[in-house]
Amino acid sequence: MSERLVELEVLRYNPETDSKPHFQRYSVPCREEWVILDALNQIKETIDATLSYRWSCHMAVCGSCGMMINGEPKLACKSFVRNYDGVIRVEPLAHFPIERDLVTVIDDFMGKLARVRPYLIPREAKTVEQGEYRQTPEELKRYKQYTLCINCMLCYAACPEYGLIPKFIGPAAISMAHRYNLDSRDGGRELRQEEIAASEGVWECSFAGACSEVCPEHVDPAAALQQVKIASTIDWFKEHLMPWLKK
Amino acid sequence: MAEKVTRRPYVREVPRTRWFFRHPRYLRYMAREVTCLFIGAYTLLMVVGLHRLAQGRASWEAFLEMLRSPWSIAFHGLALGFSLYHTITWFNLTPKALPVQIGEGFLPDAVIAGAHYAVWALLSLILLKLAGAY
Amino acid sequence: MARSNKPIVWGPFAAGGTLTAFLTPALVILTLLAALGNVPEVLAYDRLHAIAAHWLGKAAFIAVIFLSLWSVAHRLRITLYDIGVRADTAVAVAVYSAAGLASIAAAVFLFRL
């Protein structure tokens, strides 16, 4: 198993001692099959124990290790060292405040996720005795891809509009709302529209499509957002031009 | 014994006017967005043309004469390029906005976009034929 | 959080964007041919005048011009915001008014025919 020395340039920030972030260079002996996360763990274990970063599953399902690698939002556990030449620049995920080193403040996203009610609001509530909510494979397929989101926030780092307009609810949150809106068991679309059809909801999206390009799970949030725009537009015109259609 | 926690999150500013130079995908996005300048300019040219048409034959002939200037030819070249880029980006993105589910599958993006290209080619050829372009 | 009224400007934008995607390249080719000295029959004064004099022709011109200008205006509004012009309301009023006024001008010219 071959090893090579890889140069990592990592953005450091200690809120207790630093006035602003600064890069620190590390020379890390890496195995051929390693990912960036392995290199970071190697740094923490053998070179610099003060380096802080989030990680958990090491297999691209938990969404913890999102960071900027050579300026691109990536999961550190899914970025292979062998795919990079020269010095690898590692920075915290863009468009989020830096807590410390590679750890970002994610409160904004967590708040937005809660606002869109990302849970089933049953169309007709059933007690346990009444049995299960039944769904055909076709009904499941309709929303399946939007269930794959691991809340890694790479899409927020890529989205130019979120970078310019911090109050934009953002790709992942709106895709989660869309996932439930498309679910045949759900009846909560009207409630969610109050959040996602607002001006800081889907209407800040300009369909740049960067979110879908960086999504590690192929959720395609850009598609979800355009579908929400069309549905919201049809709603609006129905409501304003045909008010007698009120349910 | 609890220690005092010092949090001082650092906010990295996004350069307001130059953020799109940071990555090719943002440049492609801006290229798509600025197609509106050329499509807008061309449509305004159409409005001017209608004005000349309404003023009578001599005015219209002068308009056609003006179209033959080098600036006009250069503008038309750019307008054609940018309007084609708008067409291509619009058709390629349409399948995202209008998914077609068939059973447990979805109509492939290439089919939806391909249908748009086919209809566009057909309509354009018919329009150009009716207009006497060929 | 109130639902936005954005749909009222986005709907015509989507329609205009689709229209320009299908139509504009062919239109540019027509006047490009004229620019290169090979005027297509439809751009001859008598032909074009006849089309624009007919109510269907007028309707078609107005629809194409309005939807094209509206979609351009909307995109310009967003682009200006993207490049740092923050006064969104002022920009919106300016661009949509310009699209509207130019469309009205086109209608006026058409009704003089």
GROMACS .gro file of C-alpha atoms in nm:
model
  494
    1MET     CA    1   0.000   0.000   0.000
    2SER     CA    2   0.171   0.315  -0.114
    3GLU     CA    3   0.185   0.637   0.077
    4ARG     CA    4   0.250   0.986  -0.038
    5LEU     CA    5   0.300   1.316   0.137
    6VAL     CA    6   0.001   1.541   0.076
    7GLU     CA    7   0.003   1.914   0.147
    8LEU     CA    8  -0.316   2.044   0.308
    9GLU     CA    9  -0.380   2.414   0.356
   10VAL     CA   10  -0.651   2.439   0.620
   11LEU     CA   11  -0.836   2.752   0.730
   12ARG     CA   12  -0.798   2.791   1.107
   13TYR     CA   13  -0.995   3.015   1.338
   14ASN     CA   14  -0.992   3.021   1.715
   15PRO     CA   15  -1.261   3.260   1.842
   16GLU     CA   16  -1.074   3.305   2.170
   17THR     CA   17  -0.744   3.413   2.021
   18ASP     CA   18  -0.788   3.507   1.654
   19SER     CA   19  -0.934   3.827   1.515
   20LYS     CA   20  -0.975   3.660   1.177
   21PRO     CA   21  -0.917   3.321   1.010
   22HIS     CA   22  -0.579   3.225   0.864
   23PHE     CA   23  -0.444   2.931   0.667
   24GLN     CA   24  -0.219   2.668   0.820
   25ARG     CA   25  -0.016   2.425   0.609
   26TYR     CA   26   0.016   2.058   0.704
   27SER     CA   27   0.224   1.786   0.538
   28VAL     CA   28   0.027   1.467   0.584
   29PRO     CA   29   0.146   1.116   0.493
   30CYS     CA   30  -0.162   0.970   0.321
   31ARG     CA   31  -0.247   0.622   0.204
   32GLU     CA   32  -0.351   0.590  -0.160
   33GLU     CA   33  -0.716   0.506  -0.084
   34TRP     CA   34  -0.768   0.783   0.171
   35VAL     CA   35  -1.026   1.057   0.164
   36ILE     CA   36  -0.973   1.411   0.288
   37LEU     CA   37  -1.145   1.316   0.614
   38ASP     CA   38  -0.878   1.051   0.674
   39ALA     CA   39  -0.611   1.318   0.619
   40LEU     CA   40  -0.784   1.548   0.869
   41ASN     CA   41  -0.804   1.264   1.123
   42GLN     CA   42  -0.435   1.195   1.065
   43ILE     CA   43  -0.357   1.561   1.138
   44LYS     CA   44  -0.566   1.559   1.453
   45GLU     CA   45  -0.419   1.232   1.579
   46THR     CA   46  -0.053   1.282   1.502
   47ILE     CA   47   0.025   1.644   1.407
   48ASP     CA   48  -0.214   1.899   1.557
   49ALA     CA   49  -0.477   1.796   1.810
   50THR     CA   50  -0.631   2.144   1.814
   51LEU     CA   51  -0.786   2.107   1.466
   52SER     CA   52  -1.168   2.105   1.495
   53TYR     CA   53  -1.413   1.966   1.241
   54ARG     CA   54  -1.740   1.774   1.227
   55TRP     CA   55  -1.764   1.416   1.106
   56SER     CA   56  -1.944   1.097   1.193
   57CYS     CA   57  -2.034   0.815   0.957
   58HIS     CA   58  -1.743   0.839   0.714
   59MET     CA   59  -1.972   0.701   0.443
   60ALA     CA   60  -2.172   0.996   0.306
   61VAL     CA   61  -2.498   0.931   0.491
   62CYS     CA   62  -2.483   1.155   0.796
   63GLY     CA   63  -2.410   1.486   0.626
   64SER     CA   64  -2.169   1.609   0.897
   65CYS     CA   65  -1.842   1.659   0.710
   66GLY     CA   66  -1.938   1.916   0.449
   67MET     CA   67  -1.656   2.161   0.373
   68MET     CA   68  -1.496   2.355   0.087
   69ILE     CA   69  -1.222   2.154  -0.080
   70ASN     CA   70  -1.033   2.361  -0.338
   71GLY     CA   71  -1.329   2.600  -0.340
   72GLU     CA   72  -1.590   2.332  -0.408
   73PRO     CA   73  -1.851   2.222  -0.150
   74LYS     CA   74  -1.780   1.854  -0.086
   75LEU     CA   75  -1.821   1.586   0.177
   76ALA     CA   76  -1.473   1.527   0.321
   77CYS     CA   77  -1.548   1.156   0.348
   78LYS     CA   78  -1.631   1.135  -0.021
   79SER     CA   79  -1.333   1.333  -0.156
   80PHE     CA   80  -1.046   1.109  -0.251
   81VAL     CA   81  -0.696   1.243  -0.191
   82ARG     CA   82  -0.574   1.075  -0.510
   83ASN     CA   83  -0.804   1.299  -0.716
   84TYR     CA   84  -0.620   1.613  -0.609
   85ASP     CA   85  -0.286   1.750  -0.725
   86GLY     CA   86  -0.066   1.989  -0.538
   87VAL     CA   87  -0.172   2.174  -0.226
   88ILE     CA   88  -0.531   2.097  -0.121
   89ARG     CA   89  -0.716   2.396   0.023
   90VAL     CA   90  -0.966   2.300   0.296
   91GLU     CA   91  -1.208   2.562   0.429
   92PRO     CA   92  -1.533   2.557   0.624
   93LEU     CA   93  -1.856   2.535   0.423
   94ALA     CA   94  -1.922   2.866   0.247
   95HIS     CA   95  -2.208   3.102   0.337
   96PHE     CA   96  -2.211   2.993   0.702
   97PRO     CA   97  -2.041   3.177   0.990
   98ILE     CA   98  -1.731   3.004   1.120
   99GLU     CA   99  -1.759   2.876   1.476
  100ARG     CA  100  -1.408   2.739   1.501
  101ASP     CA  101  -1.168   2.601   1.236
  102LEU     CA  102  -1.382   2.391   0.998
  103VAL     CA  103  -1.691   2.397   1.221
  104THR     CA  104  -1.968   2.628   1.098
  105VAL     CA  105  -2.270   2.776   1.273
  106ILE     CA  106  -2.564   2.588   1.126
  107ASP     CA  107  -2.844   2.741   1.335
  108ASP     CA  108  -2.982   2.928   1.034
  109PHE     CA  109  -3.037   2.611   0.837
  110MET     CA  110  -3.177   2.421   1.137
  111GLY     CA  111  -3.429   2.698   1.196
  112LYS     CA  112  -3.535   2.702   0.832
  113LEU     CA  113  -3.571   2.325   0.824
  114ALA     CA  114  -3.808   2.339   1.121
  115ARG     CA  115  -4.012   2.619   0.963
  116VAL     CA  116  -4.109   2.411   0.659
  117ARG     CA  117  -4.260   2.135   0.878
  118PRO     CA  118  -4.055   1.847   0.737
  119TYR     CA  119  -4.284   1.575   0.871
  120LEU     CA  120  -4.600   1.402   0.764
  121ILE     CA  121  -4.919   1.595   0.834
  122PRO     CA  122  -5.172   1.325   0.747
  123ARG     CA  123  -5.446   1.413   0.503
  124GLU     CA  124  -5.687   1.205   0.712
  125ALA     CA  125  -5.555   1.121   1.054
  126LYS     CA  126  -5.580   0.754   1.142
  127THR     CA  127  -5.557   0.586   1.479
  128VAL     CA  128  -5.336   0.283   1.509
  129GLU     CA  129  -5.646   0.060   1.522
  130GLN     CA  130  -5.763   0.196   1.187
  131GLY     CA  131  -5.454   0.052   1.024
  132GLU     CA  132  -5.169   0.174   0.807
  133TYR     CA  133  -5.153   0.458   0.557
  134ARG     CA  134  -5.133   0.269   0.229
  135GLN     CA  135  -4.930   0.383  -0.064
  136THR     CA  136  -4.863   0.231  -0.403
  137PRO     CA  137  -4.509   0.196  -0.540
  138GLU     CA  138  -4.597   0.466  -0.797
  139GLU     CA  139  -4.705   0.705  -0.523
  140LEU     CA  140  -4.380   0.638  -0.338
  141LYS     CA  141  -4.170   0.691  -0.649
  142ARG     CA  142  -4.325   1.033  -0.697
  143TYR     CA  143  -4.136   1.180  -0.403
  144LYS     CA  144  -3.864   0.921  -0.339
  145GLN     CA  145  -3.565   1.114  -0.470
  146TYR     CA  146  -3.638   1.406  -0.234
  147THR     CA  147  -3.617   1.173   0.067
  148LEU     CA  148  -3.248   1.118  -0.001
  149CYS     CA  149  -3.138   1.453   0.147
  150ILE     CA  150  -2.882   1.408   0.425
  151ASN     CA  151  -2.894   1.774   0.533
  152CYS     CA  152  -2.527   1.823   0.453
  153MET     CA  153  -2.584   2.184   0.344
  154LEU     CA  154  -2.350   2.164   0.044
  155CYS     CA  155  -2.636   2.314  -0.159
  156TYR     CA  156  -2.643   2.622   0.068
  157ALA     CA  157  -2.269   2.665   0.017
  158ALA     CA  158  -2.314   2.646  -0.360
  159CYS     CA  159  -2.627   2.859  -0.391
  160PRO     CA  160  -2.529   3.209  -0.508
  161GLU     CA  161  -2.862   3.354  -0.395
  162TYR     CA  162  -2.820   3.219  -0.041
  163GLY     CA  163  -2.475   3.376  -0.037
  164LEU     CA  164  -2.625   3.714  -0.133
  165ILE     CA  165  -2.958   3.688   0.051
  166PRO     CA  166  -2.913   3.516   0.390
  167LYS     CA  167  -3.286   3.510   0.462
  168PHE     CA  168  -3.353   3.286   0.160
  169ILE     CA  169  -3.499   2.963   0.299
  170GLY     CA  170  -3.277   2.770   0.063
  171PRO     CA  171  -3.262   2.456  -0.151
  172ALA     CA  172  -3.264   2.174   0.106
  173ALA     CA  173  -3.543   2.313   0.323
  174ILE     CA  174  -3.770   2.378   0.025
  175SER     CA  175  -3.691   2.035  -0.121
  176MET     CA  176  -3.791   1.878   0.210
  177ALA     CA  177  -4.122   2.067   0.202
  178HIS     CA  178  -4.170   1.948  -0.157
  179ARG     CA  179  -4.097   1.588  -0.050
  180TYR     CA  180  -4.391   1.598   0.190
  181ASN     CA  181  -4.614   1.794  -0.046
  182LEU     CA  182  -4.571   1.518  -0.304
  183ASP     CA  183  -4.643   1.242  -0.050
  184SER     CA  184  -4.990   1.096  -0.109
  185ARG     CA  185  -5.041   1.050   0.265
  186ASP     CA  186  -4.977   1.417   0.339
  187GLY     CA  187  -5.227   1.700   0.366
  188GLY     CA  188  -5.000   1.978   0.494
  189ARG     CA  189  -4.922   2.158   0.168
  190GLU     CA  190  -5.131   2.466   0.250
  191LEU     CA  191  -4.945   2.510   0.579
  192ARG     CA  192  -4.605   2.472   0.415
  193GLN     CA  193  -4.695   2.715   0.137
  194GLU     CA  194  -4.711   2.991   0.398
  195GLU     CA  195  -4.335   2.949   0.439
  196ILE     CA  196  -4.209   2.838   0.100
  197ALA     CA  197  -4.437   3.053  -0.115
  198ALA     CA  198  -4.328   3.363   0.076
  199SER     CA  199  -4.079   3.603  -0.081
  200GLU     CA  200  -3.786   3.452   0.110
  201GLY     CA  201  -3.911   3.109   0.012
  202VAL     CA  202  -3.882   2.974  -0.338
  203TRP     CA  203  -3.899   3.319  -0.501
  204GLU     CA  204  -3.540   3.408  -0.415
  205CYS     CA  205  -3.428   3.116  -0.631
  206SER     CA  206  -3.298   3.216  -0.973
  207PHE     CA  207  -3.248   2.859  -1.098
  208ALA     CA  208  -2.871   2.880  -1.107
  209GLY     CA  209  -2.874   2.504  -1.049
  210ALA     CA  210  -2.553   2.501  -0.845
  211CYS     CA  211  -2.734   2.321  -0.563
  212SER     CA  212  -2.811   2.019  -0.778
  213GLU     CA  213  -2.460   2.013  -0.920
  214VAL     CA  214  -2.299   1.973  -0.577
  215CYS     CA  215  -2.558   1.750  -0.408
  216PRO     CA  216  -2.381   1.427  -0.308
  217GLU     CA  217  -2.707   1.230  -0.296
  218HIS     CA  218  -2.851   1.341  -0.633
  219VAL     CA  219  -3.161   1.486  -0.472
  220ASP     CA  220  -3.181   1.755  -0.744
  221PRO     CA  221  -3.314   2.038  -0.524
  222ALA     CA  222  -3.318   2.274  -0.825
  223ALA     CA  223  -3.588   2.058  -0.982
  224ALA     CA  224  -3.790   2.063  -0.658
  225LEU     CA  225  -3.771   2.442  -0.642
  226GLN     CA  226  -3.886   2.493  -1.001
  227GLN     CA  227  -4.176   2.255  -0.944
  228VAL     CA  228  -4.271   2.451  -0.632
  229LYS     CA  229  -4.257   2.777  -0.833
  230ILE     CA  230  -4.491   2.638  -1.098
  231ALA     CA  231  -4.733   2.493  -0.841
  232SER     CA  232  -4.730   2.819  -0.643
  233THR     CA  233  -4.790   3.023  -0.959
  234ILE     CA  234  -5.085   2.806  -1.061
  235ASP     CA  235  -5.220   2.842  -0.705
  236TRP     CA  236  -5.183   3.218  -0.717
  237PHE     CA  237  -5.361   3.259  -1.049
  238LYS     CA  238  -5.638   3.020  -0.945
  239GLU     CA  239  -5.684   3.208  -0.619
  240HIS     CA  240  -5.688   3.553  -0.776
  241LEU     CA  241  -5.861   3.485  -1.106
  242MET     CA  242  -6.101   3.212  -0.998
  243PRO     CA  243  -6.179   3.280  -0.630
  244TRP     CA  244  -6.497   3.079  -0.653
  245LEU     CA  245  -6.280   2.768  -0.663
  246LYS     CA  246  -6.207   2.801  -0.288
  247LYS     CA  247  -6.243   2.460  -0.129
  248MET     CA  248  -1.678   2.342   3.722
  249ALA     CA  249  -1.829   2.520   3.424
  250GLU     CA  250  -1.599   2.727   3.207
  251LYS     CA  251  -1.711   3.040   3.031
  252VAL     CA  252  -1.776   2.966   2.665
  253THR     CA  253  -1.650   3.232   2.425
  254ARG     CA  254  -1.828   3.221   2.093
  255ARG     CA  255  -1.735   3.474   1.830
  256PRO     CA  256  -1.855   3.341   1.496
  257TYR     CA  257  -1.671   3.486   1.198
  258VAL     CA  258  -1.880   3.586   0.899
  259ARG     CA  259  -1.705   3.565   0.561
  260GLU     CA  260  -1.831   3.835   0.325
  261VAL     CA  261  -1.941   3.738  -0.025
  262PRO     CA  262  -1.796   3.983  -0.282
  263ARG     CA  263  -2.115   4.143  -0.405
  264THR     CA  264  -2.016   4.211  -0.762
  265ARG     CA  265  -1.745   3.954  -0.835
  266TRP     CA  266  -1.873   3.633  -0.671
  267PHE     CA  267  -1.948   3.478  -1.009
  268PHE     CA  268  -1.582   3.473  -1.111
  269ARG     CA  269  -1.520   3.216  -0.839
  270HIS     CA  270  -1.628   2.913  -1.039
  271PRO     CA  271  -1.707   2.828  -1.405
  272ARG     CA  272  -2.061   2.724  -1.315
  273TYR     CA  273  -2.139   3.077  -1.197
  274LEU     CA  274  -1.994   3.224  -1.516
  275ARG     CA  275  -2.218   2.994  -1.721
  276TYR     CA  276  -2.513   3.109  -1.509
  277MET     CA  277  -2.430   3.477  -1.570
  278ALA     CA  278  -2.385   3.409  -1.943
  279ARG     CA  279  -2.734   3.263  -1.945
  280GLU     CA  280  -2.870   3.560  -1.757
  281VAL     CA  281  -2.715   3.822  -1.986
  282THR     CA  282  -2.880   3.663  -2.289
  283CYS     CA  283  -3.167   3.886  -2.179
  284LEU     CA  284  -2.969   4.194  -2.286
  285PHE     CA  285  -2.948   4.077  -2.646
  286ILE     CA  286  -3.298   3.936  -2.666
  287GLY     CA  287  -3.422   4.263  -2.516
  288ALA     CA  288  -3.220   4.473  -2.759
  289TYR     CA  289  -3.347   4.267  -3.052
  290THR     CA  290  -3.708   4.300  -2.940
  291LEU     CA  291  -3.663   4.676  -2.908
  292LEU     CA  292  -3.524   4.670  -3.262
  293MET     CA  293  -3.850   4.504  -3.364
  294VAL     CA  294  -4.045   4.786  -3.198
  295VAL     CA  295  -3.837   5.042  -3.388
  296GLY     CA  296  -3.904   4.843  -3.705
  297LEU     CA  297  -4.279   4.859  -3.644
  298HIS     CA  298  -4.247   5.235  -3.596
  299ARG     CA  299  -4.070   5.268  -3.933
  300LEU     CA  300  -4.324   5.039  -4.096
  301ALA     CA  301  -4.609   5.258  -3.968
  302GLN     CA  302  -4.436   5.569  -4.104
  303GLY     CA  303  -4.456   5.440  -4.457
  304ARG     CA  304  -4.261   5.278  -4.738
  305ALA     CA  305  -3.968   5.520  -4.749
  306SER     CA  306  -3.914   5.496  -4.375
  307TRP     CA  307  -3.923   5.115  -4.390
  308GLU     CA  308  -3.675   5.103  -4.677
  309ALA     CA  309  -3.443   5.325  -4.473
  310PHE     CA  310  -3.478   5.082  -4.183
  311LEU     CA  311  -3.378   4.790  -4.408
  312GLU     CA  312  -3.085   5.001  -4.527
  313MET     CA  313  -2.979   5.063  -4.167
  314LEU     CA  314  -2.990   4.687  -4.105
  315ARG     CA  315  -2.717   4.644  -4.364
  316SER     CA  316  -2.459   4.841  -4.165
  317PRO     CA  317  -2.158   4.655  -4.019
  318TRP     CA  318  -2.272   4.735  -3.663
  319SER     CA  319  -2.608   4.579  -3.738
  320ILE     CA  320  -2.451   4.266  -3.881
  321ALA     CA  321  -2.223   4.234  -3.580
  322PHE     CA  322  -2.518   4.286  -3.345
  323HIS     CA  323  -2.719   4.021  -3.527
  324GLY     CA  324  -2.434   3.774  -3.495
  325LEU     CA  325  -2.417   3.832  -3.120
  326ALA     CA  326  -2.796   3.830  -3.086
  327LEU     CA  327  -2.815   3.497  -3.268
  328GLY     CA  328  -2.547   3.345  -3.046
  329PHE     CA  329  -2.701   3.467  -2.723
  330SER     CA  330  -3.059   3.379  -2.821
  331LEU     CA  331  -2.944   3.028  -2.914
  332TYR     CA  332  -2.774   3.000  -2.572
  333HIS     CA  333  -3.102   3.103  -2.412
  334THR     CA  334  -3.288   2.839  -2.613
  335ILE     CA  335  -3.041   2.565  -2.525
  336THR     CA  336  -3.029   2.644  -2.153
  337TRP     CA  337  -3.407   2.684  -2.134
  338PHE     CA  338  -3.481   2.353  -2.307
  339ASN     CA  339  -3.221   2.167  -2.101
  340LEU     CA  340  -3.375   2.295  -1.778
  341THR     CA  341  -3.741   2.236  -1.874
  342PRO     CA  342  -3.740   1.863  -1.779
  343LYS     CA  343  -3.645   1.963  -1.423
  344ALA     CA  344  -3.951   2.182  -1.390
  345LEU     CA  345  -4.195   1.946  -1.560
  346PRO     CA  346  -4.123   1.584  -1.460
  347VAL     CA  347  -4.343   1.324  -1.630
  348GLN     CA  348  -4.400   1.014  -1.422
  349ILE     CA  349  -4.492   0.696  -1.605
  350GLY     CA  350  -4.566   0.414  -1.362
  351GLU     CA  351  -4.265   0.381  -1.137
  352GLY     CA  352  -4.036   0.558  -1.378
  353PHE     CA  353  -3.991   0.906  -1.514
  354LEU     CA  354  -3.961   1.017  -1.875
  355PRO     CA  355  -3.587   1.073  -1.927
  356ASP     CA  356  -3.474   1.436  -1.932
  357ALA     CA  357  -3.323   1.383  -2.275
  358VAL     CA  358  -3.662   1.283  -2.416
  359ILE     CA  359  -3.838   1.592  -2.283
  360ALA     CA  360  -3.559   1.826  -2.390
  361GLY     CA  361  -3.523   1.641  -2.721
  362ALA     CA  362  -3.893   1.690  -2.796
  363HIS     CA  363  -3.848   2.064  -2.737
  364TYR     CA  364  -3.550   2.078  -2.973
  365ALA     CA  365  -3.743   1.883  -3.239
  366VAL     CA  366  -4.047   2.109  -3.218
  367TRP     CA  367  -3.823   2.417  -3.218
  368ALA     CA  368  -3.635   2.302  -3.527
  369LEU     CA  369  -3.959   2.220  -3.707
  370LEU     CA  370  -4.130   2.547  -3.614
  371SER     CA  371  -3.822   2.749  -3.712
  372LEU     CA  372  -3.795   2.579  -4.050
  373ILE     CA  373  -4.166   2.632  -4.117
  374LEU     CA  374  -4.146   2.997  -4.013
  375LEU     CA  375  -3.839   3.060  -4.227
  376LYS     CA  376  -4.001   2.887  -4.525
  377LEU     CA  377  -4.324   3.085  -4.491
  378ALA     CA  378  -4.117   3.401  -4.459
  379GLY     CA  379  -3.947   3.326  -4.787
  380ALA     CA  380  -3.603   3.289  -4.636
  381TYR     CA  381  -3.542   2.981  -4.850
  382MET     CA  382  -4.505   3.471   0.655
  383ALA     CA  383  -4.733   3.597   0.381
  384ARG     CA  384  -4.745   3.432   0.042
  385SER     CA  385  -4.562   3.637  -0.213
  386ASN     CA  386  -4.722   3.802  -0.514
  387LYS     CA  387  -4.418   3.711  -0.722
  388PRO     CA  388  -4.629   3.474  -0.937
  389ILE     CA  389  -4.787   3.771  -1.109
  390VAL     CA  390  -4.451   3.867  -1.260
  391TRP     CA  391  -4.308   3.516  -1.277
  392GLY     CA  392  -4.594   3.367  -1.479
  393PRO     CA  393  -4.545   3.600  -1.777
  394PHE     CA  394  -4.168   3.560  -1.736
  395ALA     CA  395  -4.197   3.183  -1.776
  396ALA     CA  396  -4.429   3.225  -2.074
  397GLY     CA  397  -4.200   3.483  -2.233
  398GLY     CA  398  -3.889   3.279  -2.171
  399THR     CA  399  -4.049   2.980  -2.340
  400LEU     CA  400  -4.171   3.194  -2.630
  401THR     CA  401  -3.830   3.356  -2.689
  402ALA     CA  402  -3.662   3.016  -2.665
  403PHE     CA  403  -3.879   2.886  -2.949
  404LEU     CA  404  -3.908   3.199  -3.161
  405THR     CA  405  -3.625   3.451  -3.123
  406PRO     CA  406  -3.347   3.264  -3.306
  407ALA     CA  407  -3.563   3.229  -3.618
  408LEU     CA  408  -3.662   3.597  -3.603
  409VAL     CA  409  -3.297   3.702  -3.569
  410ILE     CA  410  -3.214   3.490  -3.872
  411LEU     CA  411  -3.480   3.674  -4.075
  412THR     CA  412  -3.337   4.018  -4.010
  413LEU     CA  413  -2.981   3.883  -4.029
  414LEU     CA  414  -3.057   3.769  -4.383
  415ALA     CA  415  -3.187   4.118  -4.458
  416ALA     CA  416  -2.872   4.263  -4.303
  417LEU     CA  417  -2.661   4.047  -4.533
  418GLY     CA  418  -2.849   4.181  -4.834
  419ASN     CA  419  -3.084   3.888  -4.887
  420VAL     CA  420  -3.417   4.032  -4.774
  421PRO     CA  421  -3.671   3.753  -4.707
  422GLU     CA  422  -4.009   3.804  -4.880
  423VAL     CA  423  -4.189   3.865  -4.552
  424LEU     CA  424  -3.976   4.173  -4.484
  425ALA     CA  425  -4.074   4.338  -4.811
  426TYR     CA  426  -4.283   4.646  -4.732
  427ASP     CA  427  -4.606   4.525  -4.895
  428ARG     CA  428  -4.596   4.179  -4.735
  429LEU     CA  429  -4.507   4.298  -4.385
  430HIS     CA  430  -4.756   4.585  -4.404
  431ALA     CA  431  -5.032   4.341  -4.500
  432ILE     CA  432  -4.950   4.115  -4.205
  433ALA     CA  433  -4.931   4.403  -3.957
  434ALA     CA  434  -5.252   4.555  -4.088
  435HIS     CA  435  -5.450   4.239  -4.014
  436TRP     CA  436  -5.585   4.214  -3.660
  437LEU     CA  437  -5.430   3.869  -3.615
  438GLY     CA  438  -5.093   4.008  -3.717
  439LYS     CA  439  -5.129   4.293  -3.471
  440ALA     CA  440  -5.226   4.057  -3.192
  441ALA     CA  441  -4.931   3.830  -3.268
  442PHE     CA  442  -4.682   4.118  -3.273
  443ILE     CA  443  -4.811   4.263  -2.947
  444ALA     CA  444  -4.811   3.925  -2.772
  445VAL     CA  445  -4.459   3.838  -2.888
  446ILE     CA  446  -4.319   4.181  -2.804
  447PHE     CA  447  -4.485   4.208  -2.463
  448LEU     CA  448  -4.394   3.856  -2.346
  449SER     CA  449  -4.038   3.885  -2.480
  450LEU     CA  450  -3.980   4.222  -2.313
  451TRP     CA  451  -4.139   4.109  -1.987
  452SER     CA  452  -3.920   3.800  -1.957
  453VAL     CA  453  -3.615   4.011  -2.040
  454ALA     CA  454  -3.717   4.270  -1.779
  455HIS     CA  455  -3.758   4.005  -1.509
  456ARG     CA  456  -3.423   3.846  -1.585
  457LEU     CA  457  -3.255   4.187  -1.591
  458ARG     CA  458  -3.403   4.265  -1.251
  459ILE     CA  459  -3.255   3.947  -1.105
  460THR     CA  460  -2.921   3.996  -1.279
  461LEU     CA  461  -2.886   4.349  -1.144
  462TYR     CA  462  -2.947   4.217  -0.795
  463ASP     CA  463  -2.690   3.943  -0.858
  464ILE     CA  464  -2.425   4.198  -0.951
  465GLY     CA  465  -2.484   4.407  -0.642
  466VAL     CA  466  -2.760   4.657  -0.723
  467ARG     CA  467  -2.967   4.625  -0.407
  468ALA     CA  468  -3.260   4.861  -0.477
  469ASP     CA  469  -3.486   4.578  -0.594
  470THR     CA  470  -3.817   4.765  -0.577
  471ALA     CA  471  -3.684   5.060  -0.775
  472VAL     CA  472  -3.527   4.828  -1.032
  473ALA     CA  473  -3.848   4.625  -1.060
  474VAL     CA  474  -4.060   4.933  -1.122
  475ALA     CA  475  -3.808   5.056  -1.380
  476VAL     CA  476  -3.775   4.734  -1.579
  477TYR     CA  477  -4.140   4.632  -1.581
  478SER     CA  478  -4.245   4.987  -1.672
  479ALA     CA  479  -3.995   4.993  -1.956
  480ALA     CA  480  -4.130   4.662  -2.086
  481GLY     CA  481  -4.486   4.787  -2.054
  482LEU     CA  482  -4.416   5.122  -2.220
  483ALA     CA  483  -4.228   4.967  -2.511
  484SER     CA  484  -4.516   4.722  -2.560
  485ILE     CA  485  -4.767   5.006  -2.558
  486ALA     CA  486  -4.552   5.195  -2.810
  487ALA     CA  487  -4.551   4.888  -3.034
  488ALA     CA  488  -4.931   4.869  -3.006
  489VAL     CA  489  -4.959   5.238  -3.097
  490PHE     CA  490  -4.739   5.191  -3.405
  491LEU     CA  491  -4.938   4.885  -3.506
  492PHE     CA  492  -5.268   5.067  -3.479
  493ARG     CA  493  -5.136   5.341  -3.706
  494LEU     CA  494  -5.102   5.084  -3.984
   0.00000   0.00000   0.00000
